[in-house]
Amino acid sequence: FWFEIGGFRVSSNTDLILSGTTPGDDVNFERDLDVPNNTTQAYIEVFHRPWNRHQFSLNWTRVRRDGSQVTLEDDIQWGDATFPVGVQASATMDTDFLSGAYRWSVYKNDTFEIGPALGFGYIWIDASITGQVAVGDELSGARTVTGSVGSITGDIGGFFYWWPGRRWMARGDLRYIAVGFDTGDASVTEGRASLTWYPWGQFGVGLQYSYTRLEYARDTIVTELGGVIQYDGLQIMASVAF
């Protein structure tokens, strides 16, 4: 059993679409609304190996980004509201991601193991735009329009662990799935690679690169949030093993 906690310097790319829009009207929150594409967040992950070849992990990451107020250079259709060109608007992106995995070691010796992995989780996304909206030929007062969605996630792939030295551990995961629904197509990609050094017995420090991409290409008649969210970046972590 061990757990990790650390800081995550995340780079983001967000293209979202809300009910009432058509393909091509996706809103890029970084480009169109000046939401920062880089931010530092905390994360925590817990690992448990109940049997020699079987391991479970659970990770929680929260990413919140607030954009500054900008003057719109193009009309933005967001849900039932139109934010016209020239008005002042701002946006907020809030994502919580609970992600777990089950790993089974097909091959395992004292310094290396490899096998398949099954991912599972749940994601909560809230995307808000605040500004004056068009009502006919007039402008209303400031209004906040929020798109929200919560969804179960899952993916399949593989993993490896390697102990190149007594106090060093390297590991990697890569999982992916694409699923078709009556209302659209969804895909999840998760990958990471890390190196951890344990200079003080069961206490270690490490560096990890993490990549997550969630995509929901929903039909235009679906009245919920859809699009693409991608997070990737470096994590500096502390690890404690028991």
C-alpha positions as a printed Julia matrix, in Angstrom:
242×3 Matrix{Float64}:
   0.0     0.0     0.0
   1.25    3.48   -0.77
  -0.05    6.94   -1.57
   1.23    9.94   -3.5
   0.48   13.62   -3.24
   1.89   16.43   -5.29
   1.61   19.47   -7.52
   0.51   19.31  -11.15
   1.56   21.95  -13.68
  -1.19   21.34  -16.19
  -1.49   22.58  -19.77
  -5.04   22.63  -21.1
  -6.93   22.76  -24.37
 -10.71   23.09  -24.2
 -13.15   23.08  -27.13
 -16.74   22.84  -25.89
 -20.2    23.03  -27.39
 -23.54   23.52  -25.6
 -27.13   22.89  -26.66
 -28.49   25.11  -29.39
 -25.24   25.21  -31.35
 -24.17   23.45  -34.52
 -20.85   21.84  -35.51
 -18.24   24.52  -36.08
 -19.58   26.69  -33.25
 -17.36   25.09  -30.61
 -15.99   27.58  -28.09
 -12.28   27.41  -27.39
 -12.05   28.73  -23.84
  -8.33   29.49  -24.05
  -8.4    31.31  -27.4
 -11.86   32.92  -27.37
 -12.23   33.76  -23.66
  -8.65   34.09  -22.38
  -8.97   31.24  -19.87
  -5.38   30.37  -18.82
  -4.05   27.32  -20.62
  -1.57   26.68  -17.8
  -2.29   26.36  -14.11
  -0.89   24.58  -11.04
  -3.14   22.14   -9.2
  -2.82   19.5    -6.49
  -3.58   15.82   -6.88
  -3.63   12.71   -4.68
  -3.44    9.03   -5.6
  -3.7     5.87   -3.5
  -2.37    2.41   -4.5
  -3.12   -0.98   -2.97
  -1.77   -4.41   -3.89
  -3.99   -7.01   -2.15
  -2.31   -9.92   -3.96
   1.09  -10.4    -5.56
  -0.01   -9.86   -9.18
  -3.0    -7.56   -8.64
  -3.06   -3.83   -7.92
  -5.73   -1.14   -7.58
  -5.29    2.65   -7.62
  -7.56    5.67   -7.16
  -6.69    9.23   -8.2
  -8.46   12.54   -7.61
  -7.56   15.68   -9.55
  -9.29   19.04   -9.6
  -8.57   21.73  -12.18
 -10.2    25.16  -11.88
  -9.41   28.04  -14.21
 -10.84   31.57  -14.25
 -10.46   33.78  -17.28
 -10.05   37.54  -17.2
 -12.63   39.82  -18.78
 -12.14   40.19  -22.53
 -13.82   41.99  -25.42
 -15.31   39.38  -27.73
 -13.98   39.42  -31.27
 -16.74   37.1   -32.54
 -20.27   36.15  -31.53
 -20.38   33.24  -29.09
 -23.44   31.0   -29.02
 -23.58   29.25  -25.65
 -26.73   27.31  -24.9
 -29.76   29.53  -25.45
 -27.68   32.73  -25.19
 -25.73   34.75  -27.74
 -22.83   36.83  -26.47
 -22.32   39.3   -29.35
 -19.09   40.67  -30.7
 -17.82   43.73  -28.81
 -19.26   42.92  -25.35
 -17.17   42.23  -22.26
 -17.26   38.59  -21.15
 -15.38   36.19  -18.88
 -15.39   32.43  -18.39
 -14.73   29.78  -15.75
 -13.77   26.12  -16.2
 -14.13   23.71  -13.28
 -13.24   20.01  -13.66
 -13.13   17.24  -11.06
 -11.81   13.86  -12.18
 -11.95   10.71  -10.04
  -9.97    8.04  -11.87
  -9.09    4.5   -10.86
  -7.35    1.5   -12.4
  -6.96   -2.24  -11.93
  -3.63   -3.76  -13.02
  -2.82   -7.45  -13.44
   0.79   -8.57  -13.8
   1.01  -11.16  -16.56
   4.79  -11.27  -16.13
   6.53  -10.38  -12.86
   9.99  -10.87  -11.37
  12.04   -9.05   -8.75
  12.75   -5.98  -10.94
  10.06   -5.83  -13.63
   6.36   -6.47  -14.19
   4.0    -5.85  -17.1
   0.38   -6.57  -17.94
  -3.06   -5.26  -18.9
  -4.86   -2.43  -17.1
  -8.52   -1.47  -16.81
  -9.42    2.13  -15.99
 -12.63    3.47  -14.46
 -13.8     6.78  -13.03
 -16.17    9.72  -13.06
 -15.74   13.28  -14.32
 -17.64   16.46  -13.41
 -17.38   19.46  -15.75
 -18.81   22.97  -15.3
 -18.17   25.62  -17.97
 -19.6    29.12  -17.47
 -19.63   32.32  -19.54
 -20.63   35.67  -18.01
 -21.46   38.8   -19.99
 -24.18   40.77  -21.72
 -26.33   38.71  -24.09
 -28.24   39.79  -27.18
 -32.02   40.03  -26.92
 -33.18   40.89  -30.4
 -31.35   44.09  -31.34
 -30.74   45.06  -27.7
 -28.34   43.94  -24.96
 -29.5    42.57  -21.63
 -27.74   43.0   -18.31
 -24.89   40.7   -17.39
 -25.88   37.04  -17.33
 -24.06   33.81  -16.45
 -24.8    30.75  -18.58
 -23.4    27.42  -17.32
 -23.05   24.1   -19.06
 -22.58   21.09  -16.8
 -22.11   17.39  -17.34
 -21.16   14.39  -15.25
 -20.14   11.12  -16.83
 -18.75    7.69  -16.01
 -15.43    7.02  -17.74
 -13.54    3.83  -18.53
 -10.62    2.67  -20.66
  -8.38   -0.34  -21.28
  -4.68   -0.71  -22.0
  -1.47   -1.78  -20.31
   1.15   -0.88  -17.7
   4.67   -1.65  -16.57
   6.75   -1.25  -13.39
  10.54   -1.36  -13.39
  12.97   -1.14  -10.48
  16.33   -0.25  -12.1
  17.97    0.16   -8.71
  17.28   -0.51   -5.05
  15.83    2.97   -4.43
  14.39    3.71   -7.88
  11.04    2.88   -9.47
   9.87    3.68  -13.01
   6.35    3.05  -14.22
   4.08    3.77  -17.15
   0.4     3.44  -18.07
  -1.46    3.9   -21.35
  -5.23    3.3   -21.66
  -7.81    4.19  -24.31
 -11.39    3.48  -25.3
 -13.83    4.77  -27.93
 -17.56    4.15  -27.56
 -20.48    4.94  -29.85
 -23.89    5.95  -28.51
 -27.21    6.84  -30.11
 -26.51   10.44  -29.06
 -22.87   10.66  -30.21
 -19.38    9.21  -29.85
 -17.11    9.37  -26.81
 -13.46    8.53  -26.19
 -11.1     8.56  -23.22
  -7.28    8.5   -23.34
  -5.1     8.34  -20.22
  -1.32    8.01  -20.16
   1.57    8.66  -17.84
   5.21    7.89  -17.16
   7.08    8.51  -13.91
  10.33    8.0   -12.04
  10.42    7.91   -8.22
  13.45    7.92   -5.91
  13.2     6.56   -2.35
  16.17    8.04   -0.45
  14.57    7.61    3.0
  13.25    4.07    3.17
   9.55    4.13    2.31
   9.54    7.92    1.71
  10.23    9.05   -1.84
  10.02   11.92   -4.31
   9.38   11.74   -8.01
   8.49   13.36  -11.3
   5.63   12.24  -13.52
   4.2    13.24  -16.89
   0.44   12.79  -17.12
  -1.92   13.05  -20.12
  -5.73   12.94  -20.11
  -8.05   13.59  -23.06
 -11.84   13.28  -22.95
 -13.94   13.76  -26.06
 -17.7    13.68  -26.53
 -18.84   14.39  -30.09
 -22.57   14.56  -29.39
 -25.39   15.05  -31.86
 -26.62   18.63  -32.31
 -30.02   17.75  -30.82
 -28.48   16.71  -27.49
 -29.06   19.39  -24.84
 -25.93   18.93  -22.77
 -22.28   19.9   -22.73
 -19.96   18.21  -25.2
 -16.62   18.67  -26.91
 -12.99   18.04  -26.03
 -11.02   18.59  -22.83
  -7.31   17.79  -22.74
  -4.96   18.11  -19.78
  -1.28   17.24  -19.74
   1.78   18.26  -17.8
   4.37   17.44  -15.16
   3.63   16.38  -11.6
   6.12   16.73   -8.74
   5.12   14.24   -6.07
   5.92   12.84   -2.67
   5.36    9.1    -2.12
   4.9     7.1     1.09
   4.87    3.29    1.0
   3.74    0.88    3.73
